[in-house]
Coordinates of C-alpha atoms and ligand atoms in Angstrom, one line a residue:
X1 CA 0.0 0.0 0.0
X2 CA 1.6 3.3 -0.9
X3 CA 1.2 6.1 1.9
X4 CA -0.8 9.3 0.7
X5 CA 1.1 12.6 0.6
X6 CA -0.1 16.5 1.5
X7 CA 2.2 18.6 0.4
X8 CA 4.5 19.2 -2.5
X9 CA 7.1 21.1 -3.4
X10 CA 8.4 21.7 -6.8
X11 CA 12.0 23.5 -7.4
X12 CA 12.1 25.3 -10.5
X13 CA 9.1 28.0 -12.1
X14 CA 9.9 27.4 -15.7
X15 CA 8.5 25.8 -19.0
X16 CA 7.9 23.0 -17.4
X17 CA 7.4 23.7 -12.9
X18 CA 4.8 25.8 -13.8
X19 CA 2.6 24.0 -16.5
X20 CA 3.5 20.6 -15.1
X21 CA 2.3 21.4 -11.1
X22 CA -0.6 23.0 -12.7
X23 CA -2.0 20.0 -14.1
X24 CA -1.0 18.1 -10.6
X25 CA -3.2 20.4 -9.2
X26 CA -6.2 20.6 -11.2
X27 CA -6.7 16.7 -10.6
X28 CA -5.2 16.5 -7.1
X29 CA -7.6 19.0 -5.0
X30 CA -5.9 17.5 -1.7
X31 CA -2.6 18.4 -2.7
X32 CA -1.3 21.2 -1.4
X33 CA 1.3 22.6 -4.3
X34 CA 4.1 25.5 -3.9
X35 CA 6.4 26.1 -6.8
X36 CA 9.2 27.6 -5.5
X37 CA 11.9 29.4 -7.7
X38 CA 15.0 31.8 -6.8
X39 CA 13.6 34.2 -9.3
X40 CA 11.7 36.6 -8.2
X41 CA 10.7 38.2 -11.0
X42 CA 9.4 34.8 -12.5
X43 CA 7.5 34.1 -9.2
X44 CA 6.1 37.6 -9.0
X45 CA 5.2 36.9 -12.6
X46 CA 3.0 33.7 -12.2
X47 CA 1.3 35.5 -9.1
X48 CA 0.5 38.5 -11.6
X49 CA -3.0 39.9 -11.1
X50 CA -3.0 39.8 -15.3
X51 CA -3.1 36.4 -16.4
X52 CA -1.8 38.3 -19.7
X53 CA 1.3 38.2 -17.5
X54 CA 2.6 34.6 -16.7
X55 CA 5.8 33.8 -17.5
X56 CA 4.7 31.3 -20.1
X57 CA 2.3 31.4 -22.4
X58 CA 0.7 28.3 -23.2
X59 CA -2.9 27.7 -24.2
X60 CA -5.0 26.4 -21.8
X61 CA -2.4 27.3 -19.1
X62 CA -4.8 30.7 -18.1
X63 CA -7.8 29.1 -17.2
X64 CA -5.9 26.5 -14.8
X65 CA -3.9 29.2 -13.1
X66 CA -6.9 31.2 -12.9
X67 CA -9.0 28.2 -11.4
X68 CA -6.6 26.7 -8.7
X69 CA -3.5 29.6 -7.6
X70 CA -4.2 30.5 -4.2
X71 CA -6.6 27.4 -3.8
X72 CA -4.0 24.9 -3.9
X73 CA -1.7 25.8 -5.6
X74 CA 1.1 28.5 -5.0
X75 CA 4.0 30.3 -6.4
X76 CA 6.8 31.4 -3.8
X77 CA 10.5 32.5 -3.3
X78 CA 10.3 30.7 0.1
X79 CA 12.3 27.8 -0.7
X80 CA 13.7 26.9 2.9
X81 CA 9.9 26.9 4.0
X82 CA 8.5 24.9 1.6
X83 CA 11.0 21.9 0.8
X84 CA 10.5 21.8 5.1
X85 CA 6.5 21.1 4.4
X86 CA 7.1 18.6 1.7
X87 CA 6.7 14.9 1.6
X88 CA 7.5 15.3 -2.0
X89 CA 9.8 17.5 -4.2
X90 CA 10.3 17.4 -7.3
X91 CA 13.5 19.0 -9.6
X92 CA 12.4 21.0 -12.1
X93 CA 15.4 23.2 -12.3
X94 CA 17.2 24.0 -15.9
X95 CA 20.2 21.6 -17.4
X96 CA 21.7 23.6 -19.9
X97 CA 25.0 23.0 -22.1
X98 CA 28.2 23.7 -20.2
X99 CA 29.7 26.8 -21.8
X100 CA 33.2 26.7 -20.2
X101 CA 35.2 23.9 -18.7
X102 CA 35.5 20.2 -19.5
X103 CA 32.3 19.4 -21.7
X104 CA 31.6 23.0 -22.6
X105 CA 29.6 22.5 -25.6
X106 CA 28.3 19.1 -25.0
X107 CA 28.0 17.8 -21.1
X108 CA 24.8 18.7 -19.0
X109 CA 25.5 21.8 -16.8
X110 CA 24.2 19.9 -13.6
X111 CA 25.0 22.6 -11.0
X112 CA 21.3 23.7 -10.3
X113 CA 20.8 20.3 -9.6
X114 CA 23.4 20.1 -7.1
X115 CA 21.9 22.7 -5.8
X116 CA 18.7 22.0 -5.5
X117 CA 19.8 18.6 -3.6
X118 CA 21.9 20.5 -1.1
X119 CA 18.8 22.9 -0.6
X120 CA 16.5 19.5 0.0
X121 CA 19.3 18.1 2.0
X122 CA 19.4 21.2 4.4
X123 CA 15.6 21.8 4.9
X124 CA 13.7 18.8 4.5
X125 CA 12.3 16.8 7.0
X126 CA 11.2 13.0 7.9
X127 CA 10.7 11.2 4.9
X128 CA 10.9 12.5 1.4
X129 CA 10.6 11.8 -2.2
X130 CA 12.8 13.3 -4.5
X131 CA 11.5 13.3 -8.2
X132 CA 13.7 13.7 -11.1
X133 CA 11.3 15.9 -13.4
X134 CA 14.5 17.4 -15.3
X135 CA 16.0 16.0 -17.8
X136 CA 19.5 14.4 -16.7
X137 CA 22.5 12.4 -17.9
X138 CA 21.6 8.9 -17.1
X139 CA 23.4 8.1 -13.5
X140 CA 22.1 12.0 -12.0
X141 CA 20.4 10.1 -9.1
X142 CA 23.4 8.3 -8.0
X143 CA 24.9 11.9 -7.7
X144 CA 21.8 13.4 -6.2
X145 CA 22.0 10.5 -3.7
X146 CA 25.8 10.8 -2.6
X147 CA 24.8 14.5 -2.2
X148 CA 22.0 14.0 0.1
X149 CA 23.8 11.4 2.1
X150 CA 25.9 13.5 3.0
X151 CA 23.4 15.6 5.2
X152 CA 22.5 12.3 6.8
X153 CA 25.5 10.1 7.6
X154 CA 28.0 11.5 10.0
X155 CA 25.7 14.2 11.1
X156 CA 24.3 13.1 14.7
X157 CA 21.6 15.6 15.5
X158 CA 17.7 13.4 15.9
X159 CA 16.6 15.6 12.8
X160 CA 19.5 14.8 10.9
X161 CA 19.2 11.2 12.0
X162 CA 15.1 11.4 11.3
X163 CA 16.0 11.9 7.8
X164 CA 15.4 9.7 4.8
X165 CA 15.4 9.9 1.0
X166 CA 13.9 8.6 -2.2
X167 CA 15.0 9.4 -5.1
X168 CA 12.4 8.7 -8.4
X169 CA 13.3 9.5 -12.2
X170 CA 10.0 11.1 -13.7
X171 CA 10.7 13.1 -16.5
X172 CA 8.9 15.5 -18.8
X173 CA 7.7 15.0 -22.2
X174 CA 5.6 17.9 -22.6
X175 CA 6.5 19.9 -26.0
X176 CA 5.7 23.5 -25.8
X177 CA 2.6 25.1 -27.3
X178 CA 0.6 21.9 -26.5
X179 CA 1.8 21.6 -22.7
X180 CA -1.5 21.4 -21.0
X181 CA -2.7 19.1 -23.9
X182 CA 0.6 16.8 -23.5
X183 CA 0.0 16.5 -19.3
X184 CA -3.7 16.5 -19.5
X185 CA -3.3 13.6 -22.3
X186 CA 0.3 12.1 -22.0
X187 CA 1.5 9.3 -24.4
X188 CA 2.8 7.7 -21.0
X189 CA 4.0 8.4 -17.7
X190 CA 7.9 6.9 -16.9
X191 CA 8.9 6.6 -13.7
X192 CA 11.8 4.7 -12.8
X193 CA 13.2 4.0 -9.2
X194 CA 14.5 1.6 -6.4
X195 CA 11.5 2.1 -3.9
X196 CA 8.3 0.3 -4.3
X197 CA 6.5 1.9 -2.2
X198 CA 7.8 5.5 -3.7
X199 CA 6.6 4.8 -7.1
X200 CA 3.4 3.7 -6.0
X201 CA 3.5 7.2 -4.1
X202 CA 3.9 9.0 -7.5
X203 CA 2.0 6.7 -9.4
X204 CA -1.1 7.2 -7.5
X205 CA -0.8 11.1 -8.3
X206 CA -1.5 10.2 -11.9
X207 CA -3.8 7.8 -12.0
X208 CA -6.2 10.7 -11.1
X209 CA -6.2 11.1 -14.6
X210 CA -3.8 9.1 -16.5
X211 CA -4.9 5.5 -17.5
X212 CA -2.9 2.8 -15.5
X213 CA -1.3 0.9 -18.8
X214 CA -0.1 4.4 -19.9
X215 CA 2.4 4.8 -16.7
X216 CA 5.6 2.5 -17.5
X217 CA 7.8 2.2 -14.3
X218 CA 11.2 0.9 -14.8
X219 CA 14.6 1.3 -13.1
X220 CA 16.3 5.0 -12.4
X221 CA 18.8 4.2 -15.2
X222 CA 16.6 3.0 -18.1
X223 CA 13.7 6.2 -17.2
X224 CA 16.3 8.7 -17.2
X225 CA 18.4 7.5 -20.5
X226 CA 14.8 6.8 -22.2
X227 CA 14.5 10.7 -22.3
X228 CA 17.4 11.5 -24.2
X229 CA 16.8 8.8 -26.1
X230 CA 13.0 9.9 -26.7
X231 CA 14.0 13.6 -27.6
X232 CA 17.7 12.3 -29.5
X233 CA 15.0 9.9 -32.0
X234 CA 12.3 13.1 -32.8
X235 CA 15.7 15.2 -33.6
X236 CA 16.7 12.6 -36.1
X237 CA 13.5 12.4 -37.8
X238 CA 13.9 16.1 -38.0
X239 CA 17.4 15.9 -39.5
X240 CA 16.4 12.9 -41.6
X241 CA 13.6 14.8 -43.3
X242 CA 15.6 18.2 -43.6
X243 CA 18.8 16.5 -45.7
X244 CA 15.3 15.0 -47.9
X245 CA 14.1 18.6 -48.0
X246 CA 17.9 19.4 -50.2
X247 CA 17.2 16.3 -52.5
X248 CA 13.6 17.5 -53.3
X249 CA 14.9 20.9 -54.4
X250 CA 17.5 19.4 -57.4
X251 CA 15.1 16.3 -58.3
X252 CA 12.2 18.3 -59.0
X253 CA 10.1 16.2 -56.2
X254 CA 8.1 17.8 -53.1
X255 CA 8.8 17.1 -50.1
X256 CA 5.4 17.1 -48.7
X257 CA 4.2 14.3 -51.2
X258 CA 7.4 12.2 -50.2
X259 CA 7.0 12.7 -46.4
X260 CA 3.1 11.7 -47.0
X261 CA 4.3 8.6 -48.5
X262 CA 6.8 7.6 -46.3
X263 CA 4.6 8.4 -43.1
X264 CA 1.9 6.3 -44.7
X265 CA 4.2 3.2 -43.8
X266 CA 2.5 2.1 -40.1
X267 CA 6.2 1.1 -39.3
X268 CA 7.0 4.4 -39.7
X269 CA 4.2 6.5 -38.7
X270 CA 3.5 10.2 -40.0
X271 CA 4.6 12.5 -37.2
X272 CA 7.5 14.8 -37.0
X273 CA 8.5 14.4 -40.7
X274 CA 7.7 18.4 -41.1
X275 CA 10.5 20.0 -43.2
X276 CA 11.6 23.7 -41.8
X277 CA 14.5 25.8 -40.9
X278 CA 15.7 23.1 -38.4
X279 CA 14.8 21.6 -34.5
X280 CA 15.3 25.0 -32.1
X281 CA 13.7 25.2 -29.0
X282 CA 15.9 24.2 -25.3
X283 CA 15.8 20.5 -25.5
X284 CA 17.1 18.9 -28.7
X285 CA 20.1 20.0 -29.4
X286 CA 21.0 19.9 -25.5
X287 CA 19.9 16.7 -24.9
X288 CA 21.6 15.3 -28.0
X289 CA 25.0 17.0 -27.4
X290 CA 24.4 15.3 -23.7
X291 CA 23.9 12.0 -25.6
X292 CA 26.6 12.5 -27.5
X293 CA 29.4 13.2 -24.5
X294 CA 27.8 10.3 -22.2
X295 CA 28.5 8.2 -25.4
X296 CA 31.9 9.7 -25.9
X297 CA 32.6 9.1 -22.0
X298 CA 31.4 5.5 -22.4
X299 CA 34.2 5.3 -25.2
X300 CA 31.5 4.4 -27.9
X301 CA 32.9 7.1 -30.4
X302 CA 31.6 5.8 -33.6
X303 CA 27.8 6.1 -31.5
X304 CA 28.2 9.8 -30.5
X305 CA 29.5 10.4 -34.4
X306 CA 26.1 8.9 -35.5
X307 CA 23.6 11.4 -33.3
X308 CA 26.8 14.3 -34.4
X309 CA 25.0 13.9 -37.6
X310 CA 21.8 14.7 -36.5
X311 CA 22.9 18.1 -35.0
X312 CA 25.2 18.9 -38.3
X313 CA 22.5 18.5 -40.7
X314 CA 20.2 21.1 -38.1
X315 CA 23.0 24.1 -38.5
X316 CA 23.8 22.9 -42.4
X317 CA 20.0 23.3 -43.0
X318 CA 19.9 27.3 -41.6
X319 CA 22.7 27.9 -43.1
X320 CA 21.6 26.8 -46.4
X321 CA 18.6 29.2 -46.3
X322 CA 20.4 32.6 -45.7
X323 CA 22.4 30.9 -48.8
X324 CA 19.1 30.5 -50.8
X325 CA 18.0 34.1 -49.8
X326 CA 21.2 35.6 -50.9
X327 CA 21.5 33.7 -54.1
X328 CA 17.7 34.5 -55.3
X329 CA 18.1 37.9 -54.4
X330 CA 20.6 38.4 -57.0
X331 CA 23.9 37.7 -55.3
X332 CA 23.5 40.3 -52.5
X333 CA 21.1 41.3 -49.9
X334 CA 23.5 44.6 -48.3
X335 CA 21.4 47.1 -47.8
X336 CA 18.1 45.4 -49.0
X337 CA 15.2 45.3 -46.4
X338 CA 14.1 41.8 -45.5
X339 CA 11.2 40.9 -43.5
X340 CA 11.1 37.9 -40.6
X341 CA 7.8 36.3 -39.9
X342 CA 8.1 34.4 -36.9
X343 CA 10.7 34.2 -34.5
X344 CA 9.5 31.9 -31.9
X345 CA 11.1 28.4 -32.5
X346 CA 7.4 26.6 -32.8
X347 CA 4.2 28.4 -32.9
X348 CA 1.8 28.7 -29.6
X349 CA 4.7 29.9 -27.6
X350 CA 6.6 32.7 -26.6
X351 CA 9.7 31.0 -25.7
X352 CA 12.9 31.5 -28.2
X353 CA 15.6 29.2 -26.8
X354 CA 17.7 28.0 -29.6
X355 CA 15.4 29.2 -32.5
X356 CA 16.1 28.8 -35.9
X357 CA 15.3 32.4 -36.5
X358 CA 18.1 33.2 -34.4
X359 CA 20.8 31.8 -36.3
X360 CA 19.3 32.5 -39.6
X361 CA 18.4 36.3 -38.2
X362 CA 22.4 36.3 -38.1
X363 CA 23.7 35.1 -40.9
X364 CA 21.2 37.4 -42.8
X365 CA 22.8 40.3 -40.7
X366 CA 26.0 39.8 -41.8
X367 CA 25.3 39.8 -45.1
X368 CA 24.5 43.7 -44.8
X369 CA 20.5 43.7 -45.2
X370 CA 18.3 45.7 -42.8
X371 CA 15.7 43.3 -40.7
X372 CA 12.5 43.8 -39.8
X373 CA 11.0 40.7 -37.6
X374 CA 7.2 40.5 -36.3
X375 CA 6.0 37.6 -34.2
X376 CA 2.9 37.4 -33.1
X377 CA 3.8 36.6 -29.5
X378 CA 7.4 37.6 -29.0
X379 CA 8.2 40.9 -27.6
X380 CA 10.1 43.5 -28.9
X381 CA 13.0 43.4 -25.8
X382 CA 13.1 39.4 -26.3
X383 CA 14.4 39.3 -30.2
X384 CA 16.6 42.4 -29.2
X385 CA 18.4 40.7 -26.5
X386 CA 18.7 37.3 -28.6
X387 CA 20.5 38.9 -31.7
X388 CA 22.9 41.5 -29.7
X389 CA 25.6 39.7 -30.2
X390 CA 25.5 40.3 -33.4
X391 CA 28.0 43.0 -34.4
X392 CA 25.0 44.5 -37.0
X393 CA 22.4 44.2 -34.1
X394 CA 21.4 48.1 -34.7
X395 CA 20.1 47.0 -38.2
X396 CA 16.9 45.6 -37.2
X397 CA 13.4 46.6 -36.5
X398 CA 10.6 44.7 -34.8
X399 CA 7.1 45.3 -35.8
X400 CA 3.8 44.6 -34.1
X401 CA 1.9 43.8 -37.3
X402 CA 2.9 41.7 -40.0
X403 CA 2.2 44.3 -42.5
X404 CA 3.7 47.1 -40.9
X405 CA 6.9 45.2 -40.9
X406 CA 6.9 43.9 -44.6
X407 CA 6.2 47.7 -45.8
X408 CA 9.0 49.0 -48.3
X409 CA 10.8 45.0 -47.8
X410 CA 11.9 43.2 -51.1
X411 CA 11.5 40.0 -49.1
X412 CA 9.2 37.9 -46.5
X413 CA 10.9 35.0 -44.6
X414 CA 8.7 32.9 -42.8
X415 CA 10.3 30.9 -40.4
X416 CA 7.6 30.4 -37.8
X417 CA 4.3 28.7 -38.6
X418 CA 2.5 30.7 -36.5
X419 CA -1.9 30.2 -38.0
X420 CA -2.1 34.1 -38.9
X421 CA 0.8 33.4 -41.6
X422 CA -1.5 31.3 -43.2
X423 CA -3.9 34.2 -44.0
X424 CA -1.8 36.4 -45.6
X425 CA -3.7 38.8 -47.1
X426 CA -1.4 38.7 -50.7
X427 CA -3.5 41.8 -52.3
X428 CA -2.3 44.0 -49.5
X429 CA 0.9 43.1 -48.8
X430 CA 2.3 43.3 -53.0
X431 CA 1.3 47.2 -52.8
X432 CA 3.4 47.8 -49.9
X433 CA 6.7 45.6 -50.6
X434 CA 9.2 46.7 -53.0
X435 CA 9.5 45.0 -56.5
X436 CA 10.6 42.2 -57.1
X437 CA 9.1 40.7 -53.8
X438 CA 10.0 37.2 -52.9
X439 CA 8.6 34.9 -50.2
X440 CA 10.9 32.4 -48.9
X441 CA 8.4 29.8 -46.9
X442 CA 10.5 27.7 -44.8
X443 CA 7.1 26.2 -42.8
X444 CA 5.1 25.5 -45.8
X445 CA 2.1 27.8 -44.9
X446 CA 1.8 29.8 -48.6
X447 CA -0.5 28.5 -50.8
X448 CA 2.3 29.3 -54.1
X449 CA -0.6 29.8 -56.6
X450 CA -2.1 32.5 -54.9
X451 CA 1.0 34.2 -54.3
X452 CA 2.3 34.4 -57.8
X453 CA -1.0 35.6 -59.0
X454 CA -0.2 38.4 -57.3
X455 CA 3.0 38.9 -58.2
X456 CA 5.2 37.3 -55.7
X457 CA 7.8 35.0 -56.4
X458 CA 8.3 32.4 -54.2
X459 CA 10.4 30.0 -52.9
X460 CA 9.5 27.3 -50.8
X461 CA 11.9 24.6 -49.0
X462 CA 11.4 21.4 -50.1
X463 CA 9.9 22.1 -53.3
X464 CA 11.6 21.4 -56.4
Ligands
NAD1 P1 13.5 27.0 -17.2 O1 14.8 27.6 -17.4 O2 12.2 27.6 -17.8 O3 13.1 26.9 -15.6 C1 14.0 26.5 -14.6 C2 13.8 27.3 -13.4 O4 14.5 26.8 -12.3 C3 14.3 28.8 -13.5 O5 13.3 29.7 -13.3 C4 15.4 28.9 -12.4 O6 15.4 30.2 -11.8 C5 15.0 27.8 -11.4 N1 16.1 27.3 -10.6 C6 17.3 26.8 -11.0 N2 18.0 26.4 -9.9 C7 17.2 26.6 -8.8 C8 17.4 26.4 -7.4 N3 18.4 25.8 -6.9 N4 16.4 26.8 -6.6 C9 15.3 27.4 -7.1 N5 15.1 27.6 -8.4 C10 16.0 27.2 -9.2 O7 13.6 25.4 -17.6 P2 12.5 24.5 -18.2 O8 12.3 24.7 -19.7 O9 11.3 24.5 -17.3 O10 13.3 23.1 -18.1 C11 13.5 22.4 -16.9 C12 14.0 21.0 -17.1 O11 13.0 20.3 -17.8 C13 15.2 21.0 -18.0 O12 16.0 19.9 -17.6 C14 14.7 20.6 -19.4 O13 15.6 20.0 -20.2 C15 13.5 19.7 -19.0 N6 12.4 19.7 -20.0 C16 12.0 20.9 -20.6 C17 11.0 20.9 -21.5 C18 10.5 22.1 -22.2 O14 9.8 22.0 -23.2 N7 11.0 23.3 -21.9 C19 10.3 19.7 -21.8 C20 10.7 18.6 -21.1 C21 11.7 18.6 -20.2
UDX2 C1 10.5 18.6 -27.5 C2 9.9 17.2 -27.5 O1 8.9 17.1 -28.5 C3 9.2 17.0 -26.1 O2 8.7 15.7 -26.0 C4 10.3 17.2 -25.0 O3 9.7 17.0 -23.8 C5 10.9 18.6 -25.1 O4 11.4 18.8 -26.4 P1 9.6 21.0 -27.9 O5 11.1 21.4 -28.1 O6 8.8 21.9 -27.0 O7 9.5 19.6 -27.4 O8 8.9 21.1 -29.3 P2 8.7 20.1 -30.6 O9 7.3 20.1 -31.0 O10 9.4 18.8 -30.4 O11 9.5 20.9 -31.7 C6 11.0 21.1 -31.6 C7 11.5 21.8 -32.9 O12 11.4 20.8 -34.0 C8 10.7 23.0 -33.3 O13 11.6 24.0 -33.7 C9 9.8 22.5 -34.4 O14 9.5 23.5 -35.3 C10 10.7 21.5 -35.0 N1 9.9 20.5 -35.8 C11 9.1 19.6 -35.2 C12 10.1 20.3 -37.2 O15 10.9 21.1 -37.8 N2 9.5 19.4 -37.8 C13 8.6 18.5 -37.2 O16 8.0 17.6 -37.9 C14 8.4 18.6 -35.8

């Protein structure tokens, strides 16, 4: 029999703290919820009066927050207090790249976890349960559970002695834009530890309204590799697509019909074989470039080359855009206006992390042309701050209308495939760009026809 739990505490506000304990919270009325964060601006942000205001847009995400913050569930800075309450806490702290140092580039930044272990191992009390939610390098809870030992053993006072830990991998497949949708409706729950009695803890959570064959548990090693693994496999459909997307363009074939027919096979299954401007977002490429050193650490080289691949073909595919762009627009595009539709890395989100329109944004820079970006939910300060380090960052406008931005431009890129590109109002926007106007359609939301009837030439990835 697993013992029932009041109180939880979740470390970490972000993409996935916030939407995540939300859920948890609109099926578990006697669970008392507190996501705690360091940041206060992100805290003060989800405790806004303006649900306009969260820190993450999401749809859906509203109506929950409106329904159950300050019912039971809660948004604080008050981490001592809170991980002291809990009989649960889960990690939902970032694991970014290493920048500097051994790894920089490629190993899991893991010192927010360590963190966040030393803060458990300091203020918790009597028995807790420590779930993973984060995604890790496979062997984190081994770590995690040296660190928290460490608060135990050796230290004689009767709280210290009263202490005890479990630690339970759970993590997160959510994808942004659909986050409420993915929790509300996951493919499966994985949750992988030592403890019976723990994961029986957890699972019950869940079965409040996931159905009992969907949540697999397993061991702590096999749940935390399976998601890399998970995320490492959608990249590499990605990648696999995008090199097809080159082949379609000199053979005269379309991309679309060949990822219909291929995705037709049962075996192979029709989702995620999208062409675009390449994976962005802040889990792919970090989670493969994690893959990639655990592999290289493991000393299975020719593996890590393999999923290499998957992350050279992401930055060969941008590149070869800006190179398309250039070329069509007759060898040059210094001092040419071009317009960016879209600059979050999916649609239905605001988040920017690692978007293709960053990188592309720069290489178009470089070349000399004046940019002018509108996205429907991106603000103005967010684009600014993720192209200043570009040395022609003053050579950019944002807009807060799609037409407002294309005026006087002698291009449109659209690299987001956010639903108002796909009712582009063609009549309009030909009086107000400058002549010859191409569209470049990296998201295959132009109907080409249309477009060319009035004037436009266009270019679409993928198409031959
Ligand atoms: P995020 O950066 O949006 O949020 C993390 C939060 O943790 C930040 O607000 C930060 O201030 C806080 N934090 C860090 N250390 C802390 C500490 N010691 N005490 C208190 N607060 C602390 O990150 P995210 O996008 O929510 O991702 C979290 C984890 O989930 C990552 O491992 C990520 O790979 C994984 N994940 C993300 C997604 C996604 O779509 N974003 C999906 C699945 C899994
Ligand atoms: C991903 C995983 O899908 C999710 O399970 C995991 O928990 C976190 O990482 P996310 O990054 O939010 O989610 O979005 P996803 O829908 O996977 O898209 C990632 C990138 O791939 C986006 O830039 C998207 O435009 C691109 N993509 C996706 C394609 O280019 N083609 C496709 O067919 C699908």
């Amino acid at each position: 029999m697993s013992t029932s739990i009041k109180n939880i505490c979740c470390i970490g506000a972000g993409y996935v703290g916030g939407p995540s304990m939300a859920v948890i919270a609109a099926h578990c009325p006697n669970l008392q919820i507190n996501v705690v964060d360091r940041n206060k601006d992100r805290i003060d942000a989800w405790n806004s009066i303006s649900l306009d205001d969260l820190p993450v847009y999401e749809p859906g995400l509203k109506t929950i927050i409106s329904r159950f913050r300050g019912i039971n569930l809660h948004f604080s800075i008050d981490i001592e207090k809170h991980i002291s309450e809990a009989d649960m806490v889960f990690i939902s702290v970032n694991t970014p790249t290493k920048v500097k140092g051994i790894g920089a580039g490629q190993a899991s930044d893991l010192k927010w976890i360590e963190s966040c272990a030393r803060q458990i191992g300091t203020y918790a009390k009597g028995s807790t349960i420590i779930v993973e939610k984060s995604t890790l390098p496979v062997k984190t809870a081994s770590t995690i559970k040296t660190i928290l030992e460490s608060y135990v053993l050796g230290n004689n006072t009767d709280e210290s002695k009263n202490k005890t830990f479990s630690i339970l991998s759970n993590p997160e497949f959510l994808a942004e834009g659909t986050a409420v949708e993915d929790l509300e409706n996951p493919d499966r729950v994985l949750i992988g530890g030592e403890d019976k009695n723990s994961i029986l803890v957890l699972k019950d959570i869940y079965l409040k309204w996931v159905d009992e064959e969907k949540i697999l548990t397993t061991d702590l090693w096999s749940s935390e590799l399976s998601k890399l693994i998970s995320n490492a496999f959608l990249a590499q459909r990605i990648s696999s697509i995008n090199s097809i997307s080159a082949l379609c363009e000199v053979t005269e074939a379309n991309i679309n019909n060949v990822s219909k027919a291929v995705g037709m096979d049962k075996r192979i299954g029709k989702y995620f074989l999208n062409s675009g401007p390449g994976f962005g977002g802040s889990c792919f490429k970090k989670d493969i470039s994690n893959l990639i050193y655990i592999c290289n650490h493991y000393g299975l080289s020719e593996v890590a080359a393999y999923w290499e691949q998957v992350i050279l073909i992401n930055k060969w595919q941008q590149k070869r855009i800006t190179r398309i762009i250039v070329d069509k627009l007759f060898g040059t595009i210094s001092e040419k206006k071009i317009t960016v539709l879209g600059f979050a890395f999916k649609p239905n989100t605001n988040d920017t992390r690692d978007s293709p329109a960053i990188h592309i944004c720069n290489d178009l820079l470089e070349e000399g042309c004046f940019l002018s970006i509108y996205d429907p939910k991106v603000n103005e300060n967010q684009i600014k701050k993720e192209l200043s380090q570009s040395e022609n960052s003053n050579s950019l406008d944002i807009s807060t209308s799609l037409y407002e931005a294309a005026k006087g431009s002698d291009a449109i890129i659209i690299l987001t495939d956010w639903e108002e590109f796909f009712n582009i109002d063609f009549k309009k926007l030909s009086t107000i760009m400058r002549a010859p106007s191409w569209i470049f359609d990296s998201r295959d939301v132009v109907d080409q026809e249309i477009a060319k009837n009035f004037g436009f030439k266009v270019w679409k990835l993928g198409n031959g």
